[in-house]
PDB file of C-alpha atoms in Angstrom:
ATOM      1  CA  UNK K 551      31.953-120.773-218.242  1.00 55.00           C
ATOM      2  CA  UNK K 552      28.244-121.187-216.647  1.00 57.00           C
ATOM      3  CA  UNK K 553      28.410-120.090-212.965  1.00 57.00           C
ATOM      4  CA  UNK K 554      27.473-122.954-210.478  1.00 53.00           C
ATOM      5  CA  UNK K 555      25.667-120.286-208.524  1.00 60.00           C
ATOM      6  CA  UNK K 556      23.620-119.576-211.286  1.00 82.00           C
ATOM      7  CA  UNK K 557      22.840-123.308-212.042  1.00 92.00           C
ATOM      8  CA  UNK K 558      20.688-125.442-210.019  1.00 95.00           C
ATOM      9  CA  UNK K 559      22.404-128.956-209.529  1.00 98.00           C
ATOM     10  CA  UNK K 560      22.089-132.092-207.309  1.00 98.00           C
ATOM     11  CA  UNK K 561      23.357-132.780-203.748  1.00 97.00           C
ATOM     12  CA  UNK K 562      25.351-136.457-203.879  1.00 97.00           C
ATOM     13  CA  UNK K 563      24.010-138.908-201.277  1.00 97.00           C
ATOM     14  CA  UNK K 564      26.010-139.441-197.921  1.00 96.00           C
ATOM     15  CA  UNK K 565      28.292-142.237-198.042  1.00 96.00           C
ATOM     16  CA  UNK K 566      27.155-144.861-195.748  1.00 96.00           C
ATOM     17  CA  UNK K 567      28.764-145.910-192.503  1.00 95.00           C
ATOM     18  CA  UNK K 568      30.866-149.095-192.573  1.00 95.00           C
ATOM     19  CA  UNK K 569      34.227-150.747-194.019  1.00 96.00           C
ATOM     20  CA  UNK K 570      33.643-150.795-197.857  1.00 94.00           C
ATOM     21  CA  UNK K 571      36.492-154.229-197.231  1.00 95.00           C
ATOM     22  CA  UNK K 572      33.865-156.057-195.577  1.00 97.00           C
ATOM     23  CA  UNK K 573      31.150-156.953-198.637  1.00 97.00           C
ATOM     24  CA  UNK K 574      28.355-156.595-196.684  1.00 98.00           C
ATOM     25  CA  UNK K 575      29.014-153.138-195.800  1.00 97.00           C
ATOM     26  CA  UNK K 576      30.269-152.966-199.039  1.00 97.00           C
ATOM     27  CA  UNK K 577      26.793-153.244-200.502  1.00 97.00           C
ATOM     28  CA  UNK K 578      25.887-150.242-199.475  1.00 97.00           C
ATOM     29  CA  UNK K 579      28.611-148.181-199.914  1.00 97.00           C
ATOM     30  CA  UNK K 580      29.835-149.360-203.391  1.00 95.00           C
ATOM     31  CA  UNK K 581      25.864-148.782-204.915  1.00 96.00           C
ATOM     32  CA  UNK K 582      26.263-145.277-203.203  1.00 97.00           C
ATOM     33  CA  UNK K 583      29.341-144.431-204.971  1.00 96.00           C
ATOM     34  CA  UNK K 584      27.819-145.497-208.560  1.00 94.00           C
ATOM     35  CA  UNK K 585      24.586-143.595-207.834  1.00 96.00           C
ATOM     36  CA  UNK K 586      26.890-140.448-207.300  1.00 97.00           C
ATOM     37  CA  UNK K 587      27.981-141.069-210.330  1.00 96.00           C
ATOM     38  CA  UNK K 588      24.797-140.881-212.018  1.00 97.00           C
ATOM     39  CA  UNK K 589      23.988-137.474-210.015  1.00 98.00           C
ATOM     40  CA  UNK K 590      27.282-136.133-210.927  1.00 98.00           C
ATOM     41  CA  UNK K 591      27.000-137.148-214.120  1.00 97.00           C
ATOM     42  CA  UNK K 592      23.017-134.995-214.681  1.00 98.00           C
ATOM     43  CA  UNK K 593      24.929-132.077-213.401  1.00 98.00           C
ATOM     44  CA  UNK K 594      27.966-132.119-215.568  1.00 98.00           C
ATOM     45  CA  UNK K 595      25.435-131.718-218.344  1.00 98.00           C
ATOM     46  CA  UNK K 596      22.975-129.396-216.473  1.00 98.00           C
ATOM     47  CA  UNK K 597      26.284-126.835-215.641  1.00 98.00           C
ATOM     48  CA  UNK K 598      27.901-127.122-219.336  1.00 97.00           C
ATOM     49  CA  UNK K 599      24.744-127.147-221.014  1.00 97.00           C
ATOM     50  CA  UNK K 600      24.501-123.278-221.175  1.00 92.00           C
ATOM     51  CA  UNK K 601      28.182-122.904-222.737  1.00 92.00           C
ATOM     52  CA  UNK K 602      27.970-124.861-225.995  1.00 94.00           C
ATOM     53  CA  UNK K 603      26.889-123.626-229.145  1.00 94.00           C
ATOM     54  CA  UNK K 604      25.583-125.274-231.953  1.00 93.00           C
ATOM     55  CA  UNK K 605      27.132-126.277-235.222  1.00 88.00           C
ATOM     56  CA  UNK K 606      30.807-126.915-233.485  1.00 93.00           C
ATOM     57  CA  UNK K 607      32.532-130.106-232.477  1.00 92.00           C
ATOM     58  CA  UNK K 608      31.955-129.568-228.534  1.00 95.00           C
ATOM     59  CA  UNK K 609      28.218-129.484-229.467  1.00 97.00           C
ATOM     60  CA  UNK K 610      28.526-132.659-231.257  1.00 96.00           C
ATOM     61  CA  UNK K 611      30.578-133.728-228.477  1.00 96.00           C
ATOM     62  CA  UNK K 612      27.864-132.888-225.683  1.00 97.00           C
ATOM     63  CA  UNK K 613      25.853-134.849-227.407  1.00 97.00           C
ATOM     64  CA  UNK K 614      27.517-137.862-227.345  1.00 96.00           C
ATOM     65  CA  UNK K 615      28.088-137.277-224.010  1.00 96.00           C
ATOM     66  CA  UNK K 616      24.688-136.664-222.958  1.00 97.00           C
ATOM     67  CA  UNK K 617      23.822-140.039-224.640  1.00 96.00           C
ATOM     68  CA  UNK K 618      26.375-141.927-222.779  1.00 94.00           C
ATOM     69  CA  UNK K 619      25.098-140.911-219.537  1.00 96.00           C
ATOM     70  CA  UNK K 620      21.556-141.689-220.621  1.00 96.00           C
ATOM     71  CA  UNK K 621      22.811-145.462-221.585  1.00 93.00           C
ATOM     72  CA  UNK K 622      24.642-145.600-217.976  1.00 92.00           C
ATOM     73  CA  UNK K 623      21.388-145.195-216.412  1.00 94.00           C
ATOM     74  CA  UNK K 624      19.429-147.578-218.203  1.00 93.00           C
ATOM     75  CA  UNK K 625      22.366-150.022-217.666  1.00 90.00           C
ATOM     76  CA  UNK K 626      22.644-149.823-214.520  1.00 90.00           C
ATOM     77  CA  UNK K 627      19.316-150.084-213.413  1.00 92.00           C
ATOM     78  CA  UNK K 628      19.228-153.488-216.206  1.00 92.00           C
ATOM     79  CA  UNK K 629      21.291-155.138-214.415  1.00 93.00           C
ATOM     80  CA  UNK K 630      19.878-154.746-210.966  1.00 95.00           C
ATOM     81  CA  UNK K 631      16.877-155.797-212.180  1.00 95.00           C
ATOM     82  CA  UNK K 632      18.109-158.720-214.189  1.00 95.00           C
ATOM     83  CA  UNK K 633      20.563-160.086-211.755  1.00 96.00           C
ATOM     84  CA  UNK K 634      21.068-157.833-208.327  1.00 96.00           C
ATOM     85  CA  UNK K 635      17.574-157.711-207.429  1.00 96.00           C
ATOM     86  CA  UNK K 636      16.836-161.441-208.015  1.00 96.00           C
ATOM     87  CA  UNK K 637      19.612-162.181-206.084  1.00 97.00           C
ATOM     88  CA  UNK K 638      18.659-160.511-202.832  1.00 97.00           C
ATOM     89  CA  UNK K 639      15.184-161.745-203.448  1.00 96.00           C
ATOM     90  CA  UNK K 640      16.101-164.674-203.677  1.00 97.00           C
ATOM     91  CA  UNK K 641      17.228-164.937-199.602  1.00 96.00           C
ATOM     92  CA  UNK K 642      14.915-161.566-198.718  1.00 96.00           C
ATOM     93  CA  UNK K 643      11.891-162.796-200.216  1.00 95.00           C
ATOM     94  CA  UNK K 644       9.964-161.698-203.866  1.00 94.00           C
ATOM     95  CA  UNK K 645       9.103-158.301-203.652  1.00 94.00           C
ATOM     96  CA  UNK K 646      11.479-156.604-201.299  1.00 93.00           C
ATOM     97  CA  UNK K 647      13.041-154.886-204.452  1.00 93.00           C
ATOM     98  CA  UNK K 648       9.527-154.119-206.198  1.00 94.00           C
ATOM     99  CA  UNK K 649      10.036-150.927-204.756  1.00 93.00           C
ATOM    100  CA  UNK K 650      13.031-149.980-206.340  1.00 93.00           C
ATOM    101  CA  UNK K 651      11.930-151.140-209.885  1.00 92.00           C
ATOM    102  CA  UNK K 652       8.979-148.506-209.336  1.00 93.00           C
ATOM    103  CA  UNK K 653      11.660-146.135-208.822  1.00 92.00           C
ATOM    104  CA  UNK K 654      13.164-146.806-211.720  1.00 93.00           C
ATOM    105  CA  UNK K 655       9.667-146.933-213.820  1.00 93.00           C
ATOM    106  CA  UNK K 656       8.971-143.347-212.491  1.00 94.00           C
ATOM    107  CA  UNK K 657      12.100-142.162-214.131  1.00 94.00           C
ATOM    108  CA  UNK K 658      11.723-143.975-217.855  1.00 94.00           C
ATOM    109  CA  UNK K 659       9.230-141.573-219.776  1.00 96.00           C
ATOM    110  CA  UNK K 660      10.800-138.560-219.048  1.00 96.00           C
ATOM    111  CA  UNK K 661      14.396-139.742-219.723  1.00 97.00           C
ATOM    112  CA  UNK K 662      13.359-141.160-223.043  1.00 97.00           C
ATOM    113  CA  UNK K 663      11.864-137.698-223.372  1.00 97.00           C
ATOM    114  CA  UNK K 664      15.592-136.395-222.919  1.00 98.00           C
ATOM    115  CA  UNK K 665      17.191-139.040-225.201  1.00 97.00           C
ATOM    116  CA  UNK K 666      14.914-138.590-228.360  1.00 97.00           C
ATOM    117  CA  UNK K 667      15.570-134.590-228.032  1.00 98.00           C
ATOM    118  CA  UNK K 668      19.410-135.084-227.768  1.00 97.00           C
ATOM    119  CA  UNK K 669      18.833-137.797-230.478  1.00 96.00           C
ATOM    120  CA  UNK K 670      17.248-135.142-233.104  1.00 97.00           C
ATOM    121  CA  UNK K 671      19.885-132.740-231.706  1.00 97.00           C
ATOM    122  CA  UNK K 672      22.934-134.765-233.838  1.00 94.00           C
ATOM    123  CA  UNK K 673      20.747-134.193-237.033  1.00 94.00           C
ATOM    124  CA  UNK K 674      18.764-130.928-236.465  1.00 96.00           C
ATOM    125  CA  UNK K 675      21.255-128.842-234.391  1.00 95.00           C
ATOM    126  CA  UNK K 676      19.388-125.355-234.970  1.00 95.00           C
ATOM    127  CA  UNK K 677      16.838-126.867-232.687  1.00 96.00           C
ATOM    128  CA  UNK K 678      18.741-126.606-229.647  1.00 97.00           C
ATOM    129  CA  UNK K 679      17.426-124.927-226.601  1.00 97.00           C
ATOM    130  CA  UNK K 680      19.570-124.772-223.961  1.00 97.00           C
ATOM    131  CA  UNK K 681      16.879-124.117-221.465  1.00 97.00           C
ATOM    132  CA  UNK K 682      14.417-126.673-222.691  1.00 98.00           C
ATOM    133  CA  UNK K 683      17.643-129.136-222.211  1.00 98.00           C
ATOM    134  CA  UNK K 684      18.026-128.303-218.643  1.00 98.00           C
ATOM    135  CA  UNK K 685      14.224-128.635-217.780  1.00 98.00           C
ATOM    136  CA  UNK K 686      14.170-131.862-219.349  1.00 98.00           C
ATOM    137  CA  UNK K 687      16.746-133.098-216.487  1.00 98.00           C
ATOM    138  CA  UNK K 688      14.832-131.507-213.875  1.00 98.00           C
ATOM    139  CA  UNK K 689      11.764-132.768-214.844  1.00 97.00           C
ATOM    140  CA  UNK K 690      12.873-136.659-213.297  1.00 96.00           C
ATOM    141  CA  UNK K 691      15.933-135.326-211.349  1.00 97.00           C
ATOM    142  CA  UNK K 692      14.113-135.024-208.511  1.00 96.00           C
ATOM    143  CA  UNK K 693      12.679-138.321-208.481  1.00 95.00           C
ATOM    144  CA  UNK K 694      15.541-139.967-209.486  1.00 95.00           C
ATOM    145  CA  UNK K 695      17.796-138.740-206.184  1.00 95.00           C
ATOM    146  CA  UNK K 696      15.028-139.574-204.133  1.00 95.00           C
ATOM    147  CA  UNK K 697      15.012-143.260-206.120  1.00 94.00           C
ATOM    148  CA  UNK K 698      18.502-143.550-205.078  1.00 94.00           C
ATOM    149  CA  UNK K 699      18.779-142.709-201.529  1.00 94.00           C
ATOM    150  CA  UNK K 700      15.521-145.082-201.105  1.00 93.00           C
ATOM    151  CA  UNK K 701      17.578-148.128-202.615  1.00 94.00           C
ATOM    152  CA  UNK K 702      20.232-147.620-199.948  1.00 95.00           C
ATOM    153  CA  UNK K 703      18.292-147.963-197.593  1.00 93.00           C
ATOM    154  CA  UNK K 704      16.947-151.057-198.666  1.00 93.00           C
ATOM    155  CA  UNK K 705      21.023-152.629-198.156  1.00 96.00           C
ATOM    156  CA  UNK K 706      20.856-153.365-194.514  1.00 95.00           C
ATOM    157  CA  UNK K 707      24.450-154.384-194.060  1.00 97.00           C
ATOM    158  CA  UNK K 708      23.409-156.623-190.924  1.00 97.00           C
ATOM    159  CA  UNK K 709      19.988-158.147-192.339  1.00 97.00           C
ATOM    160  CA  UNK K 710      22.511-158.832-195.542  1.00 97.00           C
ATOM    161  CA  UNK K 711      24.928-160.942-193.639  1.00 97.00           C
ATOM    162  CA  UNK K 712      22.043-163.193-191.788  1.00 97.00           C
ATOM    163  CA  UNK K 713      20.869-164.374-194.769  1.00 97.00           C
ATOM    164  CA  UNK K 714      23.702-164.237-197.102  1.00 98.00           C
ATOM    165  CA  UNK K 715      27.362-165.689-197.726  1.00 97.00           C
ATOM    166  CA  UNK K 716      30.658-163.340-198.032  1.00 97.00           C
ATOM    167  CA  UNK K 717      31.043-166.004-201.420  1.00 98.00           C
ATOM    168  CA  UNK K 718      27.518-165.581-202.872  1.00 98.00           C
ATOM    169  CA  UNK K 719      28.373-161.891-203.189  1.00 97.00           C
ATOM    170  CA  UNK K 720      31.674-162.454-204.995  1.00 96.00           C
ATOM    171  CA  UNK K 721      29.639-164.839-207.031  1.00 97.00           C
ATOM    172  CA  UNK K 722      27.292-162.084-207.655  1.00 96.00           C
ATOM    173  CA  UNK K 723      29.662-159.559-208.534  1.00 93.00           C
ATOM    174  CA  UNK K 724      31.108-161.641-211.380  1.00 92.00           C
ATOM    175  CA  UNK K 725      27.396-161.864-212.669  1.00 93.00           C
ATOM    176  CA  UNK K 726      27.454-158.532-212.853  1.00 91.00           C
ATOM    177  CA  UNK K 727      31.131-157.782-213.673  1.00 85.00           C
ATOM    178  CA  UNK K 728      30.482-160.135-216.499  1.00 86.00           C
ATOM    179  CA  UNK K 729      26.971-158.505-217.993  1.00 87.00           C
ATOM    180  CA  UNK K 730      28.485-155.088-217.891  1.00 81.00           C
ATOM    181  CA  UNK K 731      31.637-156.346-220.320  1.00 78.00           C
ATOM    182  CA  UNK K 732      28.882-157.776-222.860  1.00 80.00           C
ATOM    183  CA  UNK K 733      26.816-154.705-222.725  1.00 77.00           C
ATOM    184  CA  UNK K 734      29.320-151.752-222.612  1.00 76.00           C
ATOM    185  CA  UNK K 735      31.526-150.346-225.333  1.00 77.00           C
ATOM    186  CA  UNK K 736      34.456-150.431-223.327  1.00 74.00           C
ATOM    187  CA  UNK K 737      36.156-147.077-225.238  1.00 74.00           C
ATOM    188  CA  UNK K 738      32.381-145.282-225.050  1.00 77.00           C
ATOM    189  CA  UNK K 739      30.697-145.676-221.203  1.00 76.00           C
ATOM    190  CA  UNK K 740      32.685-146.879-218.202  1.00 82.00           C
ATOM    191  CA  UNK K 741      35.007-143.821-218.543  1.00 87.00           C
ATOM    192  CA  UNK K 742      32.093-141.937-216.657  1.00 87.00           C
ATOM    193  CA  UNK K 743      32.556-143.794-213.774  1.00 87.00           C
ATOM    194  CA  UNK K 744      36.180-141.661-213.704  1.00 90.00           C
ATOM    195  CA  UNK K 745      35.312-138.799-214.422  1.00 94.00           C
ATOM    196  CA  UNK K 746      32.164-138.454-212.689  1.00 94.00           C
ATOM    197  CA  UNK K 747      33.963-140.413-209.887  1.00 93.00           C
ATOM    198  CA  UNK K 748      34.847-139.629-206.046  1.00 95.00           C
ATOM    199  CA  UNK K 749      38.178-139.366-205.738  1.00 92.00           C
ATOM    200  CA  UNK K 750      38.220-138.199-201.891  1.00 93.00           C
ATOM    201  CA  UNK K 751      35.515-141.296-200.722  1.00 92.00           C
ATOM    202  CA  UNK K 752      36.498-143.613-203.172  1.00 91.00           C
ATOM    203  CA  UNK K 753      39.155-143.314-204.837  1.00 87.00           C
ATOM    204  CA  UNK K 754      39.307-146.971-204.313  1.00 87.00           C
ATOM    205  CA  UNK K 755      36.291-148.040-206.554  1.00 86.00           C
ATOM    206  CA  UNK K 756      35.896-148.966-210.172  1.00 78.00           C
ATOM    207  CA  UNK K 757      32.707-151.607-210.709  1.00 72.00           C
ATOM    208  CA  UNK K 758      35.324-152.910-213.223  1.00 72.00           C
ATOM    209  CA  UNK K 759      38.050-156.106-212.598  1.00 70.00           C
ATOM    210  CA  UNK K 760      41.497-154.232-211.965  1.00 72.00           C
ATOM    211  CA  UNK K 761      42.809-154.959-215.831  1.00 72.00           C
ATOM    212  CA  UNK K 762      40.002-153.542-217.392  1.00 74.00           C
ATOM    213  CA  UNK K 763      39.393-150.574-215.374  1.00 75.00           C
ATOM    214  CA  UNK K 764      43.446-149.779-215.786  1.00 80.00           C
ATOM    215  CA  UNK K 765      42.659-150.371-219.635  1.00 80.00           C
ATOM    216  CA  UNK K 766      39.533-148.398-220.053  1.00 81.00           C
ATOM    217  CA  UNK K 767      41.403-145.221-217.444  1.00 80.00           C
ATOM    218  CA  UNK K 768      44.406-145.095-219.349  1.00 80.00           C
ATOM    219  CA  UNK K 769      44.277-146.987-222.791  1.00 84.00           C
ATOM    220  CA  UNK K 770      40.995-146.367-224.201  1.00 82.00           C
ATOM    221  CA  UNK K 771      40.063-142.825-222.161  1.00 81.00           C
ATOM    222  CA  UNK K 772      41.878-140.684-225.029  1.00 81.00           C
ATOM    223  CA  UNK K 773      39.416-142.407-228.224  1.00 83.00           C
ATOM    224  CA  UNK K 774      36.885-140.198-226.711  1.00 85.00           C
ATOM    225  CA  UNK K 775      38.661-137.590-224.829  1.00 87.00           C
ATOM    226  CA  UNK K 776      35.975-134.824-226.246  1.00 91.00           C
ATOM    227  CA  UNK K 777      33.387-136.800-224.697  1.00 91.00           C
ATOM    228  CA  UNK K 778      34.990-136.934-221.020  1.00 91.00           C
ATOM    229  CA  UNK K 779      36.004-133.528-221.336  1.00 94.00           C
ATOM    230  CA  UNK K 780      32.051-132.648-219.835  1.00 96.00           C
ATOM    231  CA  UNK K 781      32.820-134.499-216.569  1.00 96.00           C
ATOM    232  CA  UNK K 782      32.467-133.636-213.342  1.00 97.00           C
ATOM    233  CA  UNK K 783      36.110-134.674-212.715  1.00 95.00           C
ATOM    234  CA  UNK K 784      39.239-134.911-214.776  1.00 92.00           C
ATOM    235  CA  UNK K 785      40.441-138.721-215.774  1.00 89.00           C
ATOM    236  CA  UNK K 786      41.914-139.233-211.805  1.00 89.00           C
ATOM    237  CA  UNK K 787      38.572-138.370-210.284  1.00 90.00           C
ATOM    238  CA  UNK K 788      40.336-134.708-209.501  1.00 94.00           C
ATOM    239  CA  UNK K 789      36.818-132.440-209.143  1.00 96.00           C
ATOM    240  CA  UNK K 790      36.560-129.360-211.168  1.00 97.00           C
ATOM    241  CA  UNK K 791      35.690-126.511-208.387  1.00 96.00           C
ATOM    242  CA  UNK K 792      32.185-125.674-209.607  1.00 96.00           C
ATOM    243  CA  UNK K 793      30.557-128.986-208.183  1.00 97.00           C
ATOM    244  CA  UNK K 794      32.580-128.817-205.042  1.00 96.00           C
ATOM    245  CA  UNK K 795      29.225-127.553-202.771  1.00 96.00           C
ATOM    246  CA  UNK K 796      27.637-131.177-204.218  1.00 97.00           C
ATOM    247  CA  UNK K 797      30.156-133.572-202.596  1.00 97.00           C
ATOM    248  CA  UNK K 798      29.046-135.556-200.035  1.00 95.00           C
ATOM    249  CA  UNK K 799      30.536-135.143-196.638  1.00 91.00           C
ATOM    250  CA  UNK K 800      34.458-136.618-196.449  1.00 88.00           C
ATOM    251  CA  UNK K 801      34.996-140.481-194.702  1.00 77.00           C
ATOM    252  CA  UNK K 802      37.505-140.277-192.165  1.00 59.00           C
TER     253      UNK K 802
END
């Protein structure tokens, strides 16, 4: 196995102050937790990039892996752009979020760089090279993190609750909750909010309705076991010891 030492990977973002039961802190905190997710997520593959060899199932595997955290990003940041960002313009005013869809634009070319290389990868194995991989990652890693911990700051719990309704974010949610079930292979996807997960900060949150997040955890997590295998974490949001030094600091 790689040695994390040897490896360079991502610091998570700080969890924001404030009672993730009160939905306008919640903002916040919940879009912090799936962020993490998408850090955690470029550093499973950065650290178990260097162990895999081509021509075997794991490689395959990877793969498919690699291409399911790919799709999380560009879903996620779809739907804040279709329906979160709206939303808070809609009370904020148009263009509060405009910087937060240049952060995403900054990141697009070079992940679709990434995605047609794993892409060729599932046909044209020989062609791996691990350390091309890795600098593929790093070449929008940087800017993505720094994406992230922007958009946080744009969640003003207090501004949030002048101008909005504790019911217009539940409404919101469902939006959301709702475009997510259309768009995701439930077997293939939301697993990597588990196992990419914080189980210490929030071991509470799933971005899925209770049912379906018990049915994709414990029902459909084993049709692509191989897959989640890459994680950060194991299925119960347990973290393997080599990412322990990217955690962010623990809630009291």
């Amino acid at each position: 196995m790689s040695n994390s030492n040897d490896v360079k990977l991502y610091q998570c973002l700080h969890i924001p102050d404030g009672d993730w039961k009160d939905i306008f802190d919640y903002q916040a905190i919940g879009m912090t937790l799936m962020d993490n997710v998408i850090i955690r997520s470029f550093n499973s593959l950065l650290y178990y990039s260097s162990d895999i060899q081509p021509g075997t199932s794991q490689f395959t595997s990877f793969l498919r892996y690699a291409q399911e955290v790919c799709s999380q990003v560009h879903r996620h940041q779809s739907e804040k752009e279709t329906i979160y960002y709206p939303f808070l313009e809609s009370k904020l005013g148009d263009g509060r979020m405009a910087g937060n869809v240049v952060g995403h634009e900054a990141i697009r070319k070079p992940l679709a760089v990434l995605e047609d290389y794993v892409g060729k990868l599932l046909s044209k194995p020989h062609e791996w090279d691990p350390e091309l991989f890795s600098e593929q990652i790093h070449r929008f890693m940087p800017i993505l993190r720094e994406h992230l911990k922007d958009e946080i700051e744009t969640l003003n719990a207090a501004e949030l609750r002048k101008y909005f309704t504790e019911q217009e974010f539940k409404d919101v949610e469902k939006k959301l909750h709702k475009e997510t079930t259309k768009t995701m292979n439930m077997s293939r996807g939301p697993q990597l909010v588990f196992v990419n997960g914080d189980g210490v900060n929030g071991a509470w949150f799933s971005p899925f309705p209770h049912a379906s997040g018990v049915l994709i955890k414990y029902v459909l997590f084993g049709v692509h076991s191989d897959m989640w295998a890459f994680g950060c974490c194991d299925r119960e949001m347990r973290l393997k010891r080599p990412f322990a030094r990217y955690e962010p600091p623990i809630k009291i």
